[in-house]
Amino acid sequence: MGIVEEAHNVNIVGSGTQVIVLAHGFLTDQSVWKHLLPHLVDDCKVVLYDNMGAGTTNPDFFDFERYSTLEGFVYDLLAILEEFQLSSCIFVGHSVSAIVGAIASIMRPDVFSKLVLISASPRYAFIYCHKGCCI
């Protein structure tokens, strides 16, 4: 297991040549896709991951400076796609991940074939409490 895979609880399920990346929003984790997943796995390879600080991500990988802007999350997404050599994916992003996917697709348009952006918000303010949570 690579560092990126371990840090973000990356799960790849299903079969097929079409790759779909499902990225969750704030205050959720990859389990938010549990009802959609059964409808995709027969025809597609589905990539699920947790944004740093969500789900059961390892807190040892959390860096306040890196995740004080969306850029840290963008670089994480691109690292996941690179580590698993995924290209031409359909990216489905909810909330903050919708914006992360949009920025990532501008930086690396070669790895995205389509974007599905659900409840994307145009701006985020990050405020961290002393325990590492964000609000």
mmCIF file with all atom_site columns, C-alpha atoms in Angstrom:
data_model
loop_
_atom_site.group_PDB
_atom_site.id
_atom_site.type_symbol
_atom_site.label_atom_id
_atom_site.label_alt_id
_atom_site.label_comp_id
_atom_site.label_asym_id
_atom_site.label_entity_id
_atom_site.label_seq_id
_atom_site.pdbx_PDB_ins_code
_atom_site.Cartn_x
_atom_site.Cartn_y
_atom_site.Cartn_z
_atom_site.occupancy
_atom_site.B_iso_or_equiv
_atom_site.pdbx_formal_charge
_atom_site.auth_seq_id
_atom_site.auth_comp_id
_atom_site.auth_asym_id
_atom_site.auth_atom_id
_atom_site.pdbx_PDB_model_num
ATOM 1   C CA . MET A 1 1   ? 0.000   0.000  0.000   1.00 0.00 ? 1   MET A CA 1
ATOM 2   C CA . GLY A 1 2   ? 1.414   3.377  -0.998  1.00 0.00 ? 2   GLY A CA 1
ATOM 3   C CA . ILE A 1 3   ? 1.394   6.501  1.141   1.00 0.00 ? 3   ILE A CA 1
ATOM 4   C CA . VAL A 1 4   ? -1.321  8.176  -0.941  1.00 0.00 ? 4   VAL A CA 1
ATOM 5   C CA . GLU A 1 5   ? -3.506  5.078  -0.759  1.00 0.00 ? 5   GLU A CA 1
ATOM 6   C CA . GLU A 1 6   ? -3.009  4.763  2.981   1.00 0.00 ? 6   GLU A CA 1
ATOM 7   C CA . ALA A 1 7   ? -3.427  8.466  3.719   1.00 0.00 ? 7   ALA A CA 1
ATOM 8   C CA . HIS A 1 8   ? -6.754  8.728  1.886   1.00 0.00 ? 8   HIS A CA 1
ATOM 9   C CA . ASN A 1 9   ? -8.275  5.273  2.379   1.00 0.00 ? 9   ASN A CA 1
ATOM 10  C CA . VAL A 1 10  ? -8.393  4.800  -1.387  1.00 0.00 ? 10  VAL A CA 1
ATOM 11  C CA . ASN A 1 11  ? -10.738 2.032  -2.528  1.00 0.00 ? 11  ASN A CA 1
ATOM 12  C CA . ILE A 1 12  ? -11.093 0.930  -6.127  1.00 0.00 ? 12  ILE A CA 1
ATOM 13  C CA . VAL A 1 13  ? -14.038 -1.339 -6.837  1.00 0.00 ? 13  VAL A CA 1
ATOM 14  C CA . GLY A 1 14  ? -15.896 -2.618 -9.856  1.00 0.00 ? 14  GLY A CA 1
ATOM 15  C CA . SER A 1 15  ? -14.877 -3.576 -13.325 1.00 0.00 ? 15  SER A CA 1
ATOM 16  C CA . GLY A 1 16  ? -14.985 -1.996 -16.715 1.00 0.00 ? 16  GLY A CA 1
ATOM 17  C CA . THR A 1 17  ? -12.878 0.416  -18.659 1.00 0.00 ? 17  THR A CA 1
ATOM 18  C CA . GLN A 1 18  ? -14.667 3.614  -17.629 1.00 0.00 ? 18  GLN A CA 1
ATOM 19  C CA . VAL A 1 19  ? -13.220 5.125  -14.454 1.00 0.00 ? 19  VAL A CA 1
ATOM 20  C CA . ILE A 1 20  ? -15.472 7.130  -12.140 1.00 0.00 ? 20  ILE A CA 1
ATOM 21  C CA . VAL A 1 21  ? -14.005 9.013  -9.183  1.00 0.00 ? 21  VAL A CA 1
ATOM 22  C CA . LEU A 1 22  ? -16.456 9.757  -6.360  1.00 0.00 ? 22  LEU A CA 1
ATOM 23  C CA . ALA A 1 23  ? -15.315 12.559 -4.054  1.00 0.00 ? 23  ALA A CA 1
ATOM 24  C CA . HIS A 1 24  ? -17.297 13.487 -0.937  1.00 0.00 ? 24  HIS A CA 1
ATOM 25  C CA . GLY A 1 25  ? -17.990 16.880 0.596   1.00 0.00 ? 25  GLY A CA 1
ATOM 26  C CA . PHE A 1 26  ? -17.244 18.432 3.985   1.00 0.00 ? 26  PHE A CA 1
ATOM 27  C CA . LEU A 1 27  ? -18.307 16.589 7.118   1.00 0.00 ? 27  LEU A CA 1
ATOM 28  C CA . THR A 1 28  ? -18.779 13.292 5.250   1.00 0.00 ? 28  THR A CA 1
ATOM 29  C CA . ASP A 1 29  ? -16.541 10.516 3.981   1.00 0.00 ? 29  ASP A CA 1
ATOM 30  C CA . GLN A 1 30  ? -16.618 8.041  1.118   1.00 0.00 ? 30  GLN A CA 1
ATOM 31  C CA . SER A 1 31  ? -19.454 6.115  2.749   1.00 0.00 ? 31  SER A CA 1
ATOM 32  C CA . VAL A 1 32  ? -21.812 8.848  1.513   1.00 0.00 ? 32  VAL A CA 1
ATOM 33  C CA . TRP A 1 33  ? -21.746 7.056  -1.879  1.00 0.00 ? 33  TRP A CA 1
ATOM 34  C CA . LYS A 1 34  ? -22.897 3.665  -0.521  1.00 0.00 ? 34  LYS A CA 1
ATOM 35  C CA . HIS A 1 35  ? -26.323 3.803  -2.213  1.00 0.00 ? 35  HIS A CA 1
ATOM 36  C CA . LEU A 1 36  ? -24.939 4.897  -5.583  1.00 0.00 ? 36  LEU A CA 1
ATOM 37  C CA . LEU A 1 37  ? -22.023 2.466  -5.669  1.00 0.00 ? 37  LEU A CA 1
ATOM 38  C CA . PRO A 1 38  ? -24.024 -0.735 -6.418  1.00 0.00 ? 38  PRO A CA 1
ATOM 39  C CA . HIS A 1 39  ? -25.371 0.891  -9.584  1.00 0.00 ? 39  HIS A CA 1
ATOM 40  C CA . LEU A 1 40  ? -21.878 1.592  -10.916 1.00 0.00 ? 40  LEU A CA 1
ATOM 41  C CA . VAL A 1 41  ? -19.648 -1.359 -10.082 1.00 0.00 ? 41  VAL A CA 1
ATOM 42  C CA . ASP A 1 42  ? -20.911 -3.728 -12.790 1.00 0.00 ? 42  ASP A CA 1
ATOM 43  C CA . ASP A 1 43  ? -19.954 -1.402 -15.625 1.00 0.00 ? 43  ASP A CA 1
ATOM 44  C CA . CYS A 1 44  ? -17.297 0.922  -14.201 1.00 0.00 ? 44  CYS A CA 1
ATOM 45  C CA . LYS A 1 45  ? -14.143 1.001  -12.143 1.00 0.00 ? 45  LYS A CA 1
ATOM 46  C CA . VAL A 1 46  ? -15.038 3.263  -9.214  1.00 0.00 ? 46  VAL A CA 1
ATOM 47  C CA . VAL A 1 47  ? -12.457 5.137  -7.163  1.00 0.00 ? 47  VAL A CA 1
ATOM 48  C CA . LEU A 1 48  ? -13.423 6.275  -3.674  1.00 0.00 ? 48  LEU A CA 1
ATOM 49  C CA . TYR A 1 49  ? -11.231 8.188  -1.270  1.00 0.00 ? 49  TYR A CA 1
ATOM 50  C CA . ASP A 1 50  ? -11.469 10.309 1.854   1.00 0.00 ? 50  ASP A CA 1
ATOM 51  C CA . ASN A 1 51  ? -10.334 13.905 1.907   1.00 0.00 ? 51  ASN A CA 1
ATOM 52  C CA . MET A 1 52  ? -7.671  14.492 4.519   1.00 0.00 ? 52  MET A CA 1
ATOM 53  C CA . GLY A 1 53  ? -9.279  14.995 7.912   1.00 0.00 ? 53  GLY A CA 1
ATOM 54  C CA . ALA A 1 54  ? -12.418 13.034 7.002   1.00 0.00 ? 54  ALA A CA 1
ATOM 55  C CA . GLY A 1 55  ? -13.448 9.473  7.736   1.00 0.00 ? 55  GLY A CA 1
ATOM 56  C CA . THR A 1 56  ? -10.649 7.342  9.096   1.00 0.00 ? 56  THR A CA 1
ATOM 57  C CA . THR A 1 57  ? -7.782  9.212  7.454   1.00 0.00 ? 57  THR A CA 1
ATOM 58  C CA . ASN A 1 58  ? -4.553  9.010  9.393   1.00 0.00 ? 58  ASN A CA 1
ATOM 59  C CA . PRO A 1 59  ? -4.123  12.263 11.364  1.00 0.00 ? 59  PRO A CA 1
ATOM 60  C CA . ASP A 1 60  ? -0.338  11.879 11.083  1.00 0.00 ? 60  ASP A CA 1
ATOM 61  C CA . PHE A 1 61  ? -0.672  12.974 7.443   1.00 0.00 ? 61  PHE A CA 1
ATOM 62  C CA . PHE A 1 62  ? -2.622  16.135 8.257   1.00 0.00 ? 62  PHE A CA 1
ATOM 63  C CA . ASP A 1 63  ? -0.732  19.388 7.713   1.00 0.00 ? 63  ASP A CA 1
ATOM 64  C CA . PHE A 1 64  ? -2.480  22.600 8.793   1.00 0.00 ? 64  PHE A CA 1
ATOM 65  C CA . GLU A 1 65  ? -0.611  24.730 6.265   1.00 0.00 ? 65  GLU A CA 1
ATOM 66  C CA . ARG A 1 66  ? -1.261  22.370 3.329   1.00 0.00 ? 66  ARG A CA 1
ATOM 67  C CA . TYR A 1 67  ? -4.985  22.127 4.044   1.00 0.00 ? 67  TYR A CA 1
ATOM 68  C CA . SER A 1 68  ? -5.531  25.786 4.862   1.00 0.00 ? 68  SER A CA 1
ATOM 69  C CA . THR A 1 69  ? -6.465  26.267 1.189   1.00 0.00 ? 69  THR A CA 1
ATOM 70  C CA . LEU A 1 70  ? -8.179  24.136 -1.428  1.00 0.00 ? 70  LEU A CA 1
ATOM 71  C CA . GLU A 1 71  ? -4.849  23.647 -3.187  1.00 0.00 ? 71  GLU A CA 1
ATOM 72  C CA . GLY A 1 72  ? -3.802  20.911 -0.735  1.00 0.00 ? 72  GLY A CA 1
ATOM 73  C CA . PHE A 1 73  ? -6.926  18.909 -1.557  1.00 0.00 ? 73  PHE A CA 1
ATOM 74  C CA . VAL A 1 74  ? -6.367  19.463 -5.288  1.00 0.00 ? 74  VAL A CA 1
ATOM 75  C CA . TYR A 1 75  ? -2.835  18.095 -5.058  1.00 0.00 ? 75  TYR A CA 1
ATOM 76  C CA . ASP A 1 76  ? -4.142  15.094 -3.106  1.00 0.00 ? 76  ASP A CA 1
ATOM 77  C CA . LEU A 1 77  ? -6.673  14.289 -5.838  1.00 0.00 ? 77  LEU A CA 1
ATOM 78  C CA . LEU A 1 78  ? -4.018  14.581 -8.552  1.00 0.00 ? 78  LEU A CA 1
ATOM 79  C CA . ALA A 1 79  ? -1.654  12.377 -6.517  1.00 0.00 ? 79  ALA A CA 1
ATOM 80  C CA . ILE A 1 80  ? -4.331  9.678  -6.238  1.00 0.00 ? 80  ILE A CA 1
ATOM 81  C CA . LEU A 1 81  ? -4.976  9.757  -9.987  1.00 0.00 ? 81  LEU A CA 1
ATOM 82  C CA . GLU A 1 82  ? -1.246  9.612  -10.675 1.00 0.00 ? 82  GLU A CA 1
ATOM 83  C CA . GLU A 1 83  ? -0.499  6.819  -8.206  1.00 0.00 ? 83  GLU A CA 1
ATOM 84  C CA . PHE A 1 84  ? -3.131  4.575  -9.751  1.00 0.00 ? 84  PHE A CA 1
ATOM 85  C CA . GLN A 1 85  ? -2.363  5.729  -13.307 1.00 0.00 ? 85  GLN A CA 1
ATOM 86  C CA . LEU A 1 86  ? -5.949  6.834  -13.870 1.00 0.00 ? 86  LEU A CA 1
ATOM 87  C CA . SER A 1 87  ? -6.800  9.016  -16.827 1.00 0.00 ? 87  SER A CA 1
ATOM 88  C CA . SER A 1 88  ? -9.857  10.050 -18.737 1.00 0.00 ? 88  SER A CA 1
ATOM 89  C CA . CYS A 1 89  ? -11.979 9.677  -15.600 1.00 0.00 ? 89  CYS A CA 1
ATOM 90  C CA . ILE A 1 90  ? -15.438 10.956 -14.919 1.00 0.00 ? 90  ILE A CA 1
ATOM 91  C CA . PHE A 1 91  ? -15.117 12.960 -11.728 1.00 0.00 ? 91  PHE A CA 1
ATOM 92  C CA . VAL A 1 92  ? -18.147 13.297 -9.442  1.00 0.00 ? 92  VAL A CA 1
ATOM 93  C CA . GLY A 1 93  ? -17.558 15.798 -6.681  1.00 0.00 ? 93  GLY A CA 1
ATOM 94  C CA . HIS A 1 94  ? -19.907 16.955 -3.950  1.00 0.00 ? 94  HIS A CA 1
ATOM 95  C CA . SER A 1 95  ? -19.603 20.261 -2.074  1.00 0.00 ? 95  SER A CA 1
ATOM 96  C CA . VAL A 1 96  ? -15.954 21.185 -1.533  1.00 0.00 ? 96  VAL A CA 1
ATOM 97  C CA . SER A 1 97  ? -14.821 18.284 -3.723  1.00 0.00 ? 97  SER A CA 1
ATOM 98  C CA . ALA A 1 98  ? -16.733 19.735 -6.658  1.00 0.00 ? 98  ALA A CA 1
ATOM 99  C CA . ILE A 1 99  ? -14.513 22.806 -6.535  1.00 0.00 ? 99  ILE A CA 1
ATOM 100 C CA . VAL A 1 100 ? -11.439 20.649 -5.920  1.00 0.00 ? 100 VAL A CA 1
ATOM 101 C CA . GLY A 1 101 ? -12.266 18.649 -9.048  1.00 0.00 ? 101 GLY A CA 1
ATOM 102 C CA . ALA A 1 102 ? -12.840 21.784 -11.109 1.00 0.00 ? 102 ALA A CA 1
ATOM 103 C CA . ILE A 1 103 ? -9.466  23.226 -10.107 1.00 0.00 ? 103 ILE A CA 1
ATOM 104 C CA . ALA A 1 104 ? -7.726  19.884 -10.662 1.00 0.00 ? 104 ALA A CA 1
ATOM 105 C CA . SER A 1 105 ? -9.241  19.625 -14.139 1.00 0.00 ? 105 SER A CA 1
ATOM 106 C CA . ILE A 1 106 ? -7.845  23.047 -15.036 1.00 0.00 ? 106 ILE A CA 1
ATOM 107 C CA . MET A 1 107 ? -4.400  21.988 -13.829 1.00 0.00 ? 107 MET A CA 1
ATOM 108 C CA . ARG A 1 108 ? -4.508  18.570 -15.510 1.00 0.00 ? 108 ARG A CA 1
ATOM 109 C CA . PRO A 1 109 ? -7.248  18.451 -18.172 1.00 0.00 ? 109 PRO A CA 1
ATOM 110 C CA . ASP A 1 110 ? -5.717  15.280 -19.637 1.00 0.00 ? 110 ASP A CA 1
ATOM 111 C CA . VAL A 1 111 ? -6.905  13.113 -16.734 1.00 0.00 ? 111 VAL A CA 1
ATOM 112 C CA . PHE A 1 112 ? -10.556 14.219 -16.717 1.00 0.00 ? 112 PHE A CA 1
ATOM 113 C CA . SER A 1 113 ? -13.120 13.426 -19.409 1.00 0.00 ? 113 SER A CA 1
ATOM 114 C CA . LYS A 1 114 ? -16.173 14.822 -17.585 1.00 0.00 ? 114 LYS A CA 1
ATOM 115 C CA . LEU A 1 115 ? -17.005 16.635 -14.373 1.00 0.00 ? 115 LEU A CA 1
ATOM 116 C CA . VAL A 1 116 ? -20.215 16.164 -12.419 1.00 0.00 ? 116 VAL A CA 1
ATOM 117 C CA . LEU A 1 117 ? -20.378 18.874 -9.765  1.00 0.00 ? 117 LEU A CA 1
ATOM 118 C CA . ILE A 1 118 ? -23.010 18.452 -7.058  1.00 0.00 ? 118 ILE A CA 1
ATOM 119 C CA . SER A 1 119 ? -23.858 21.435 -4.819  1.00 0.00 ? 119 SER A CA 1
ATOM 120 C CA . ALA A 1 120 ? -20.556 23.105 -5.585  1.00 0.00 ? 120 ALA A CA 1
ATOM 121 C CA . SER A 1 121 ? -19.879 26.237 -3.590  1.00 0.00 ? 121 SER A CA 1
ATOM 122 C CA . PRO A 1 122 ? -17.747 28.967 -5.117  1.00 0.00 ? 122 PRO A CA 1
ATOM 123 C CA . ARG A 1 123 ? -15.853 29.886 -1.972  1.00 0.00 ? 123 ARG A CA 1
ATOM 124 C CA . TYR A 1 124 ? -14.738 28.364 1.306   1.00 0.00 ? 124 TYR A CA 1
ATOM 125 C CA . ALA A 1 125 ? -13.276 29.831 4.452   1.00 0.00 ? 125 ALA A CA 1
ATOM 126 C CA . PHE A 1 126 ? -11.264 27.469 6.591   1.00 0.00 ? 126 PHE A CA 1
ATOM 127 C CA . ILE A 1 127 ? -11.201 27.955 10.341  1.00 0.00 ? 127 ILE A CA 1
ATOM 128 C CA . TYR A 1 128 ? -9.354  25.334 12.340  1.00 0.00 ? 128 TYR A CA 1
ATOM 129 C CA . CYS A 1 129 ? -9.909  24.634 15.981  1.00 0.00 ? 129 CYS A CA 1
ATOM 130 C CA . HIS A 1 130 ? -7.116  23.534 18.292  1.00 0.00 ? 130 HIS A CA 1
ATOM 131 C CA . LYS A 1 131 ? -8.087  19.846 17.897  1.00 0.00 ? 131 LYS A CA 1
ATOM 132 C CA . GLY A 1 132 ? -7.552  19.840 14.148  1.00 0.00 ? 132 GLY A CA 1
ATOM 133 C CA . CYS A 1 133 ? -11.169 19.959 13.068  1.00 0.00 ? 133 CYS A CA 1
ATOM 134 C CA . CYS A 1 134 ? -12.340 22.444 10.504  1.00 0.00 ? 134 CYS A CA 1
ATOM 135 C CA . ILE A 1 135 ? -15.505 24.482 10.534  1.00 0.00 ? 135 ILE A CA 1
#
